[in-house]
XYZ file of N, CA and C in Angstrom:
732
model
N 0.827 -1.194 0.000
C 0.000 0.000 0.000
C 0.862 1.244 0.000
N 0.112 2.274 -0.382
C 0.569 3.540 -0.062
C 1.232 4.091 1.078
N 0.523 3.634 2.449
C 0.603 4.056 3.498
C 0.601 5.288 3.362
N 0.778 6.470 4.995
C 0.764 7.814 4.615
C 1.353 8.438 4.775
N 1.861 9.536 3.779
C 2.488 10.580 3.433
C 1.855 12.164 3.814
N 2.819 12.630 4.273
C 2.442 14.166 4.408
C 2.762 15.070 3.299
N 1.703 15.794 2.319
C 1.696 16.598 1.598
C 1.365 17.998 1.544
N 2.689 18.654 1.422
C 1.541 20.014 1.511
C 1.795 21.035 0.230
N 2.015 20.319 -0.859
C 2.017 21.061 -2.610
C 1.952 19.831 -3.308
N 1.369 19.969 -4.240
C 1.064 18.746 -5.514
C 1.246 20.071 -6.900
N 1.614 19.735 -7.851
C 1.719 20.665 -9.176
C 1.465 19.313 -10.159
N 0.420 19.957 -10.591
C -0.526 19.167 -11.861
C -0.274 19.838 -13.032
N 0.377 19.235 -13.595
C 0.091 19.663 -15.294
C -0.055 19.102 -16.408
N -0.548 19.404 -17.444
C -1.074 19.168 -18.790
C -2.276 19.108 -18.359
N -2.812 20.102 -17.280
C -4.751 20.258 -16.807
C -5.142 21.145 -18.016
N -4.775 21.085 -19.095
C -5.582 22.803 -19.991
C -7.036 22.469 -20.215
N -8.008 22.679 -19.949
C -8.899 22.241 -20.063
C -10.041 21.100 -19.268
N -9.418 20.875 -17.776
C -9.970 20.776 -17.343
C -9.794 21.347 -16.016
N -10.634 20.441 -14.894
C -11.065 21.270 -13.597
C -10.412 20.079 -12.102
N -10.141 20.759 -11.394
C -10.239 19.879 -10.212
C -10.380 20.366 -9.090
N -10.743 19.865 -7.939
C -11.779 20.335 -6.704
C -10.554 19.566 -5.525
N -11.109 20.212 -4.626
C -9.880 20.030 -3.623
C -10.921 20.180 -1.806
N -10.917 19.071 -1.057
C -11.421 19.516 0.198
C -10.190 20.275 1.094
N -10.790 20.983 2.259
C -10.105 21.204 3.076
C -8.984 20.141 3.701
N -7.937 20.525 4.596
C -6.942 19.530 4.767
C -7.707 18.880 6.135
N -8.263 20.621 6.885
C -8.295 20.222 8.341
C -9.903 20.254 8.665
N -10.740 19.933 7.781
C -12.124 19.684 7.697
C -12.902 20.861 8.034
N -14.272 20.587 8.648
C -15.125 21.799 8.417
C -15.401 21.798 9.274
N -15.554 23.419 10.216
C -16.234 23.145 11.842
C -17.333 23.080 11.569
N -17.712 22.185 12.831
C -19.082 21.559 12.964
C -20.211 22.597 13.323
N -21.399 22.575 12.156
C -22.260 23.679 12.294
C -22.258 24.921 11.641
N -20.956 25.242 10.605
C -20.511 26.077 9.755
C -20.612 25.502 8.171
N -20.991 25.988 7.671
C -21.230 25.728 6.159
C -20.088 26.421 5.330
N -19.116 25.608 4.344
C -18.682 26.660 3.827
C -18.756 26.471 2.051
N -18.807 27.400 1.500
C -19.112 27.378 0.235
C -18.350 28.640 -0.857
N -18.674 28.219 -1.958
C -17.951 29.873 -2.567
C -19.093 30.292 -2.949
N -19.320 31.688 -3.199
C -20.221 32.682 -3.244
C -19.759 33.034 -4.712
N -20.734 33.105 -5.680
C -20.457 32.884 -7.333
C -20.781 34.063 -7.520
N -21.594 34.910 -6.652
C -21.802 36.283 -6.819
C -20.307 37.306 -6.773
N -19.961 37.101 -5.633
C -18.973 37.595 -5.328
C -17.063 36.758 -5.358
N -17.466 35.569 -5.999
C -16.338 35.634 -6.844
C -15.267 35.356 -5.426
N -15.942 34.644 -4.019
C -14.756 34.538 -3.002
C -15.383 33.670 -1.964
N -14.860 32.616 -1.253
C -15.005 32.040 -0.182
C -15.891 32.301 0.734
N -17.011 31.632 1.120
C -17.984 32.789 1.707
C -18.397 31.395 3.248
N -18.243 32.146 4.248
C -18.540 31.174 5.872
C -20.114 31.671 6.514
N -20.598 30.499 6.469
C -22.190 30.466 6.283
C -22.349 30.365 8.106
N -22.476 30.658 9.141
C -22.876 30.893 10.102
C -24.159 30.066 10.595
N -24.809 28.984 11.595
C -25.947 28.732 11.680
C -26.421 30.007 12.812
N -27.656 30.117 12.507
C -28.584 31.281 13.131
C -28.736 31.233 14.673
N -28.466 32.415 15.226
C -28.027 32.257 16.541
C -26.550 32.237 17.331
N -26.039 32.108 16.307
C -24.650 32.103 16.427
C -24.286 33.159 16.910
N -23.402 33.157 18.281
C -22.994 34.659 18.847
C -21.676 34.792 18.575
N -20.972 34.094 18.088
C -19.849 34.502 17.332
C -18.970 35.919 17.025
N -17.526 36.377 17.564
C -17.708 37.775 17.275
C -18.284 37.887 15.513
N -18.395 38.857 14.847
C -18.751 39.011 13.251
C -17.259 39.526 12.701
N -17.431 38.698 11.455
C -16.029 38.844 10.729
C -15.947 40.356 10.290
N -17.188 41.333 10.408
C -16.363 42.915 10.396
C -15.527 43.235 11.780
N -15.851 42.944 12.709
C -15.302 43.316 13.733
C -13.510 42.477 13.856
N -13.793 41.632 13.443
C -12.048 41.125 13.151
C -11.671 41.662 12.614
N -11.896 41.849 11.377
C -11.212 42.677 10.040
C -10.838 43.999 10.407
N -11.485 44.592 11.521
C -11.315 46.152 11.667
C -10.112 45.954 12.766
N -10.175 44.929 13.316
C -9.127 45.031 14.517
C -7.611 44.745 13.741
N -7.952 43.557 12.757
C -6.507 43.271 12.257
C -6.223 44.528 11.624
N -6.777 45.168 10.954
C -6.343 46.342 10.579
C -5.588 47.157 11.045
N -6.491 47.243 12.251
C -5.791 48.448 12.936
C -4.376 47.380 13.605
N -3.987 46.591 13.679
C -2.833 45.789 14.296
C -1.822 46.254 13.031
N -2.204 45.371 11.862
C -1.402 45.453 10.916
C -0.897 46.550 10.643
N -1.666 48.279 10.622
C -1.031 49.280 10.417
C -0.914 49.179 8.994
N -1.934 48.919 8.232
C -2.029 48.700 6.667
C -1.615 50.625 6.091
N -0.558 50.600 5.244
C -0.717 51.937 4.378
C -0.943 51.935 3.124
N -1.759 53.648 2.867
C -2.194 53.683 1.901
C -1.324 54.187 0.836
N -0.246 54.594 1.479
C 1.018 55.062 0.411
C 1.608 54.780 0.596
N 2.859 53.895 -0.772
C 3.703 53.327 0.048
C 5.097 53.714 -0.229
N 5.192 55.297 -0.542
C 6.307 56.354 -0.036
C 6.818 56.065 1.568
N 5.503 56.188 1.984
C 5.677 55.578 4.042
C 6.299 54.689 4.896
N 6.255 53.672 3.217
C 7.070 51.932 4.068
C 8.350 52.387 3.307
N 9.107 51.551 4.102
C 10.720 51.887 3.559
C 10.750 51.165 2.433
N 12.054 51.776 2.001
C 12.347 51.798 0.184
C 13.378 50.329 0.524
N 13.336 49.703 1.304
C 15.098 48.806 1.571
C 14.242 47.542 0.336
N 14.498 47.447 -0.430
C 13.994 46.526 -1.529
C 14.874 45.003 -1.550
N 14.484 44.237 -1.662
C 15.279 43.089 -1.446
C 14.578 42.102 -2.811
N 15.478 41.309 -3.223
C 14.834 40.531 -4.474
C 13.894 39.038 -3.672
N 13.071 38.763 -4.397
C 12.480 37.745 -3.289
C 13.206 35.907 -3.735
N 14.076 36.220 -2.821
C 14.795 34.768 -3.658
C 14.543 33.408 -3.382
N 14.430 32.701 -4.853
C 13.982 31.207 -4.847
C 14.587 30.051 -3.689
N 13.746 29.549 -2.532
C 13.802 28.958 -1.600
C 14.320 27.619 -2.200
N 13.471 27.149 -3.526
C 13.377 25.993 -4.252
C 14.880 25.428 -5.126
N 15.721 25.802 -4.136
C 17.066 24.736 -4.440
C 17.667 24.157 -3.592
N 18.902 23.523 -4.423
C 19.449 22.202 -3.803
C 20.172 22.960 -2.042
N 20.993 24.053 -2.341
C 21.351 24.621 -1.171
C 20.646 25.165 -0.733
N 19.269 25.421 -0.119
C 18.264 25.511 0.321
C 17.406 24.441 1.190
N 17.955 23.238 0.565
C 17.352 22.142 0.626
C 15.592 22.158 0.347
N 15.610 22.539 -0.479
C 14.174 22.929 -1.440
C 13.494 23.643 -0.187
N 13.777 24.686 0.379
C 12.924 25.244 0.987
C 12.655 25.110 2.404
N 13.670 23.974 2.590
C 13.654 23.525 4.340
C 14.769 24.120 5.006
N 16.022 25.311 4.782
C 16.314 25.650 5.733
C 16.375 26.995 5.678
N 17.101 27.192 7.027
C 15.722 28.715 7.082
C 16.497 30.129 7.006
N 17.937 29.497 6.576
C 18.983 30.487 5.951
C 18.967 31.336 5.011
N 17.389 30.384 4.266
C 16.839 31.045 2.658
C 15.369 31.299 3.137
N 15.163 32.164 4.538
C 14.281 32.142 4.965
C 14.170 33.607 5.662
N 13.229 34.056 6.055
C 13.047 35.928 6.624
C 12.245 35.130 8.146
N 13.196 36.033 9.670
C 12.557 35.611 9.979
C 11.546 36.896 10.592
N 9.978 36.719 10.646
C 9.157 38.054 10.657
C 7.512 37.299 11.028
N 7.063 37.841 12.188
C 6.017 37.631 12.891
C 4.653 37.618 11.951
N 4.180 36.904 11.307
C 3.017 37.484 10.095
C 1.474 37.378 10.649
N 1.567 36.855 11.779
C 0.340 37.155 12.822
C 0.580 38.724 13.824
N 1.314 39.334 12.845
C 1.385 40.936 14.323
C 1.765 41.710 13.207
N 2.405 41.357 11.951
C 2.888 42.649 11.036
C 2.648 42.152 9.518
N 2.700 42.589 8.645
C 2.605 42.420 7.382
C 3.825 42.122 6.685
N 3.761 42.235 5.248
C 4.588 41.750 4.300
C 4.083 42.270 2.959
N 4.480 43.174 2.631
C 4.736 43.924 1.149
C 5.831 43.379 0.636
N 4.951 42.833 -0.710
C 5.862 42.148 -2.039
C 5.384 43.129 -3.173
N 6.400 43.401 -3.739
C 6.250 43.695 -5.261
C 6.216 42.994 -6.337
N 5.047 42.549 -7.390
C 5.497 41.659 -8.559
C 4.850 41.652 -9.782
N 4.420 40.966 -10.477
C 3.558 41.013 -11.515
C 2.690 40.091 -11.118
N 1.190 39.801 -11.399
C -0.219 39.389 -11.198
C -0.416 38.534 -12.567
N -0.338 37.402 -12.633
C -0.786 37.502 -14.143
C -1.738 36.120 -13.584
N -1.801 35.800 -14.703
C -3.149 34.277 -15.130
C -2.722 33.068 -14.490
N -1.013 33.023 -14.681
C -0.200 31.905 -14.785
C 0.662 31.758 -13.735
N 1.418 32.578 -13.322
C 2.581 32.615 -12.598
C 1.478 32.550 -11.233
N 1.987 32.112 -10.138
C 1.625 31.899 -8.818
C 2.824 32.363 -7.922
N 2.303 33.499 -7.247
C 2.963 33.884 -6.327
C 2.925 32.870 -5.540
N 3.854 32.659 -4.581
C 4.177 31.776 -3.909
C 5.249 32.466 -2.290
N 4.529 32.371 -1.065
C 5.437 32.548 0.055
C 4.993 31.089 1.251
N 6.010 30.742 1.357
C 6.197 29.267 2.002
C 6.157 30.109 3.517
N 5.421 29.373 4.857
C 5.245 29.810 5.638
C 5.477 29.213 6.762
N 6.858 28.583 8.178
C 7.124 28.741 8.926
C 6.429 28.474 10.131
N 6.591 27.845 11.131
C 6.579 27.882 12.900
C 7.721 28.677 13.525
N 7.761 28.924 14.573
C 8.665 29.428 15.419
C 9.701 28.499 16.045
N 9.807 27.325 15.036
C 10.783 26.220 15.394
C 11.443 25.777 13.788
N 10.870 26.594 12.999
C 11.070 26.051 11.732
C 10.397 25.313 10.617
N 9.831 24.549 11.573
C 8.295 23.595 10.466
C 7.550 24.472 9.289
N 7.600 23.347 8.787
C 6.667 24.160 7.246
C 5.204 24.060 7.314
N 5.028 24.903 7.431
C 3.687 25.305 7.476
C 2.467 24.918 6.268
N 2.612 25.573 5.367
C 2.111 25.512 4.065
C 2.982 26.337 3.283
N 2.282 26.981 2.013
C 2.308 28.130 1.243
C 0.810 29.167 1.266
N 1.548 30.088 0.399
C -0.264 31.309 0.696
C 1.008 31.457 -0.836
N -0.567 31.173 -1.672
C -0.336 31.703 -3.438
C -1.660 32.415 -3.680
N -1.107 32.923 -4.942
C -1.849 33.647 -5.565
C -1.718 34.303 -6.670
N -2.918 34.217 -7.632
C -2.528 35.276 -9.530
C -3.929 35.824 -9.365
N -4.031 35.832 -10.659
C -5.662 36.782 -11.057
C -6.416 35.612 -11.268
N -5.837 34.323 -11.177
C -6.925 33.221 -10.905
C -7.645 32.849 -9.284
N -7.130 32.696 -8.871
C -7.033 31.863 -7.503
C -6.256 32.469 -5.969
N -6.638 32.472 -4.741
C -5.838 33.045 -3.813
C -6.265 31.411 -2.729
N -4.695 30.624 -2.304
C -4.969 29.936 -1.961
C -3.604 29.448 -0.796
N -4.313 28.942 0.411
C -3.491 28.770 1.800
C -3.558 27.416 2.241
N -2.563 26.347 1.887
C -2.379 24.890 1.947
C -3.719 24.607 3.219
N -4.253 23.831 2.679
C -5.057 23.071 3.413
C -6.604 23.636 3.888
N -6.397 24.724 3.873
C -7.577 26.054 4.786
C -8.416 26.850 3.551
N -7.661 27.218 2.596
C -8.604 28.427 1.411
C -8.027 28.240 0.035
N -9.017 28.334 -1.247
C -9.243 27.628 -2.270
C -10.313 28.668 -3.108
N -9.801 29.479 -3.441
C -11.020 30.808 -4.213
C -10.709 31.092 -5.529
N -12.087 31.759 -6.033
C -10.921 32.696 -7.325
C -10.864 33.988 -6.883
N -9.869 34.640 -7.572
C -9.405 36.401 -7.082
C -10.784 36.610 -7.343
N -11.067 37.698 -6.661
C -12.066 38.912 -6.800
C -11.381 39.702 -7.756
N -12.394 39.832 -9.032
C -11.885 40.845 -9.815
C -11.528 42.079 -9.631
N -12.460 43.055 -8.781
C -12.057 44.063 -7.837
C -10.450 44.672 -7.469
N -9.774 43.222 -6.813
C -8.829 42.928 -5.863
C -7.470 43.376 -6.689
N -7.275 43.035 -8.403
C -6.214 43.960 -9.162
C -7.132 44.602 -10.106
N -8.472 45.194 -10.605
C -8.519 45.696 -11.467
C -8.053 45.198 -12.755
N -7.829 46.759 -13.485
C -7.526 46.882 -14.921
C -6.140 46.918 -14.916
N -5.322 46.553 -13.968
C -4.179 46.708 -13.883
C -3.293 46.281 -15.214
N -2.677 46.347 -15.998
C -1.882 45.636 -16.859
C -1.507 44.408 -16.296
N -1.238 43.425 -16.789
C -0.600 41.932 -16.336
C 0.905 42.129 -16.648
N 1.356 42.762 -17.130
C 2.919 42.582 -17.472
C 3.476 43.804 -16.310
N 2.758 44.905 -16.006
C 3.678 45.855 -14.875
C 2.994 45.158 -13.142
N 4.214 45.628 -12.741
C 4.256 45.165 -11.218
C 3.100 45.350 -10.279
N 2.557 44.975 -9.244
C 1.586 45.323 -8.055
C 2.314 45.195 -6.937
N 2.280 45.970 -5.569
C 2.590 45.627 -4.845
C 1.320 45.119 -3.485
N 1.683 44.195 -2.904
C 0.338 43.599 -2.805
C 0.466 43.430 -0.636
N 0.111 43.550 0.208
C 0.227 43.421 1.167
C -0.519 42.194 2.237
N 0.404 41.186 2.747
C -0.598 39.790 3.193
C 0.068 39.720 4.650
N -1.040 39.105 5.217
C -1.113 39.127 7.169
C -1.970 38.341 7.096
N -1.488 37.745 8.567
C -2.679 36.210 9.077
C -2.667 36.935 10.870
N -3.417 37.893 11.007
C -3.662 38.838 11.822
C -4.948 38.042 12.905
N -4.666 38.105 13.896
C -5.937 37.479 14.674
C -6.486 36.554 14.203
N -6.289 35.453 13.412
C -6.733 34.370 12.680
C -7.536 34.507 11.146
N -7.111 35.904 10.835
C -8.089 36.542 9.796
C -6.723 36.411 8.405
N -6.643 35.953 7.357
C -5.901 36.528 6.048
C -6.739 37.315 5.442
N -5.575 38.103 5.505
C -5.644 39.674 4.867
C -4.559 40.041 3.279
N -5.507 39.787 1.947
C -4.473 40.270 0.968
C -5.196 41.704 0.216
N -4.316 42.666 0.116
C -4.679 44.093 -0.481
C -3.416 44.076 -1.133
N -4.186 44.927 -2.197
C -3.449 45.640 -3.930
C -3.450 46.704 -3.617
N -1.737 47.177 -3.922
C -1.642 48.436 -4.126
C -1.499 49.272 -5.239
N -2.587 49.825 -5.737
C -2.193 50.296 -7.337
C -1.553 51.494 -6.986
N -1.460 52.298 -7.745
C -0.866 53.179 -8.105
C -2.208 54.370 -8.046
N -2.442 55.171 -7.071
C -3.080 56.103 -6.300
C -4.066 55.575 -5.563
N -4.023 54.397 -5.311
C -5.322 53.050 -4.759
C -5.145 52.151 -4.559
N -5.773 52.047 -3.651
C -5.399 50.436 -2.450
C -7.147 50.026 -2.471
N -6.551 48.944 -2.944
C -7.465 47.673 -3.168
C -8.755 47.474 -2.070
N -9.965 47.068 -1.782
C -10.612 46.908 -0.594
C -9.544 45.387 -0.725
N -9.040 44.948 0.612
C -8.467 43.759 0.691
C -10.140 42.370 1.126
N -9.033 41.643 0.473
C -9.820 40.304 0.238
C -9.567 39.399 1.678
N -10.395 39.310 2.268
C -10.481 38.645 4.357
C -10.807 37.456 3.917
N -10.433 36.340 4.325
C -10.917 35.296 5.173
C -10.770 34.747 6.533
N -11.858 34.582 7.134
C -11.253 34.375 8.651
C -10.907 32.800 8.972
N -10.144 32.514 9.455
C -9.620 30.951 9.803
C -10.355 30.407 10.845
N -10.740 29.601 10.727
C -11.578 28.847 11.955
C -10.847 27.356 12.478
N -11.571 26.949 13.690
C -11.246 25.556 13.606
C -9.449 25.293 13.667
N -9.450 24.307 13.325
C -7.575 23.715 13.075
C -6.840 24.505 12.064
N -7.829 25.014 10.865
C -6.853 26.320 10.466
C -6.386 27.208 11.196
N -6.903 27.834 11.936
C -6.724 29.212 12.826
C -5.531 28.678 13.995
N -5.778 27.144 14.146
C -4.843 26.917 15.331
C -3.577 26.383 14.840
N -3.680 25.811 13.125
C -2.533 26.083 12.277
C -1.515 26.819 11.942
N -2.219 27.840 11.583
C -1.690 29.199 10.981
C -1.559 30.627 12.574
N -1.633 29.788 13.821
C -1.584 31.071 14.642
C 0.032 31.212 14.781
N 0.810 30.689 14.670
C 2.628 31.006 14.740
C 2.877 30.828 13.442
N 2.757 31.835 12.600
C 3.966 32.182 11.784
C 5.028 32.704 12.019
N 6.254 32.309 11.748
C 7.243 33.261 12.677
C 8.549 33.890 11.037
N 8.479 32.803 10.385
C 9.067 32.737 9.137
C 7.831 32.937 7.910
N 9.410 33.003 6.769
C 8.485 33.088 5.702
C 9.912 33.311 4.426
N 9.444 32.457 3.369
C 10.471 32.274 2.225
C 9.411 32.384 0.832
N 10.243 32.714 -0.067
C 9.565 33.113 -1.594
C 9.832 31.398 -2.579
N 9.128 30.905 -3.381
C 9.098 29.895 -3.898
C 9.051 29.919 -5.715
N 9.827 29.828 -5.926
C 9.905 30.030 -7.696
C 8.932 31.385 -8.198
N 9.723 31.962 -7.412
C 9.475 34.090 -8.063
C 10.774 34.209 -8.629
N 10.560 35.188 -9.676
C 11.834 35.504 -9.989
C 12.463 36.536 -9.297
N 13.998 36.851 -9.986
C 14.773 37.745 -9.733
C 13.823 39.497 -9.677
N 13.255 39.329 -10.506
C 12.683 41.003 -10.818
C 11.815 41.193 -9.699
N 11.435 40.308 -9.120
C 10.171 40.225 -7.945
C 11.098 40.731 -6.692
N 10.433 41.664 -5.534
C 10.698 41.825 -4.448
C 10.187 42.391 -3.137
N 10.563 42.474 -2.259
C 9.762 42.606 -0.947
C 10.832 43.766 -0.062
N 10.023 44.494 0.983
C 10.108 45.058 1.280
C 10.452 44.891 2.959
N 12.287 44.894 3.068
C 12.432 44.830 4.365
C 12.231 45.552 5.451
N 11.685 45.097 6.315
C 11.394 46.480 7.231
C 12.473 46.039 8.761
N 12.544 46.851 9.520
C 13.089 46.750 10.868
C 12.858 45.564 11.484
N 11.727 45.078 11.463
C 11.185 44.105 12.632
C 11.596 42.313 11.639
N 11.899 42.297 10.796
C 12.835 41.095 9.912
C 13.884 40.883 10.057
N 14.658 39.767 10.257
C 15.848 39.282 10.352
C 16.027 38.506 8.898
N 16.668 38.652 8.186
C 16.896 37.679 6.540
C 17.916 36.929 7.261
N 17.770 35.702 6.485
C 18.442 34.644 6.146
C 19.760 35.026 5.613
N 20.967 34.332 5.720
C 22.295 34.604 4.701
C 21.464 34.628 3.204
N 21.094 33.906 2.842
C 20.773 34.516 1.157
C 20.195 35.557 1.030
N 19.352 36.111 1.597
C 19.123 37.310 1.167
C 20.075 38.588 1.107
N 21.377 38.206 0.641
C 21.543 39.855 0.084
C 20.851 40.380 -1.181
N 21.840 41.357 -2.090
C 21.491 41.649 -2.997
C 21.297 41.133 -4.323
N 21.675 39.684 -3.995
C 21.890 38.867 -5.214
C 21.517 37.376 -4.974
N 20.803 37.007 -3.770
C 20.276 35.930 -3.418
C 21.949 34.791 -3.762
N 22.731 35.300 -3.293
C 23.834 34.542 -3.123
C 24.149 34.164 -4.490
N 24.258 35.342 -5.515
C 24.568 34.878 -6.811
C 23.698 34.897 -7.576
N 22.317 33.993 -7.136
C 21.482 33.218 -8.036
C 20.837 34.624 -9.209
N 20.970 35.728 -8.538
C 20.330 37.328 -9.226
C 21.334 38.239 -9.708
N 20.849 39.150 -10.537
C 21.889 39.389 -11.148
C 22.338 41.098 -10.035
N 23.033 41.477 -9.870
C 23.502 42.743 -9.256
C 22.405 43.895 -8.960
């Protein structure tokens, strides 16, 4: 037999043309419905009636105000760093944490700069406070998706008319058990796209402490701030692999 294996990425290809469906890793709390909302184009948590539950505006307003989200981002520092590929052999594909940032993503954010397109999948691999791999949190103008927990398509809204070939810079937090991704265009910031984590997600995803980039390129980058410690690869050249 098979016996079991722990997975937390599968890459399927030659899918052009068709579809595939995916359950949660860590199942569904009991008494919560969850479904996607075809209206709105995003993950939608169905509540049974009576439920005193705080309400997912009242999270969203708190992570906010935690995260310290800006609307210009003259404000966040300029220290630009390339976001370099975790996914090699001296890396050990992503398992050590030298090719790794280390930065609290339940208390502060993470501004990346990159391009949005159809195809390419952003990709940030995500960390315990001991090192363990967590999952990934991807995302294009198809899909915004967090190993095991969330499975959507973008809200069209979320990049606009943006061109697909120039950059976005895009801002993501797992704030009070809530993911938080916002677009920053260029005189406009995105309404950001919430889902709140429940259940074994939320008790999953509550220590992020790390966080590494996964087959982005060289032109792609993020924005170091004070409260990050980088890995030896992250200088200016991801130890070579980028060009100057």
């Amino acid at each position: 037999g098979w016996g079991k294996v722990g997975v937390m990425m599968v890459e399927l290809g030659g899918m052009v043309g068709w579809r595939y469906r995916a359950v949660p890793l860590y199942g569904v709390e009991e008494g919560v419905e969850r479904g996607l909302d075809h209206d709105k184009n995003q993950m939608s948590t169905v509540a049974p009636s009576g439920d005193k539950r705080e309400t997912m505006e009242s999270v969203i307003q708190r992570a906010n105000t935690s995260a310290g989200f800006v609307e210009d981002l003259r404000e966040v520092s300029t220290n630009f760093r390339p976001t370099c590929d975790c996914w090699r052999r001296e890396c050990n594909f992503c398992e050590d944490l030298s090719c790794a940032i280390k930065h609290d993503l339940t208390s502060y954010t993470l501004n990346v700069t990159s391009t949005v397109n159809r195809s390419l999948l952003n990709t940030v691999v995500l960390y315990d406070s001991v090192g363990n791999m967590l999952g990934t949190f991807q995302w294009n103008r198809r899909g915004i998706y967090l190993t095991g927990c969330v499975g959507c398509r973008t809200p069209r809204k979320l990049v606009g008319r943006h061109p697909p070939e120039e950059p976005l810079t895009w801002t993501l937090s797992i704030i009070e058990g809530v993911l938080q991704l916002s677009v920053n265009r260029p005189g406009k910031v995105s309404r950001p796209y919430t889902h709140k984590l429940r259940g074994q997600c939320k008790k999953h995803y509550q220590d992020v402490a790390f966080f590494s980039f996964q087959k982005m390129p060289c032109h792609h980058s993020f924005t170091l701030i004070d409260t990050m410690v980088p890995g030896s690869m992250f200088d200016n050249t991801c130890r070579g692999a980028c060009p100057a």
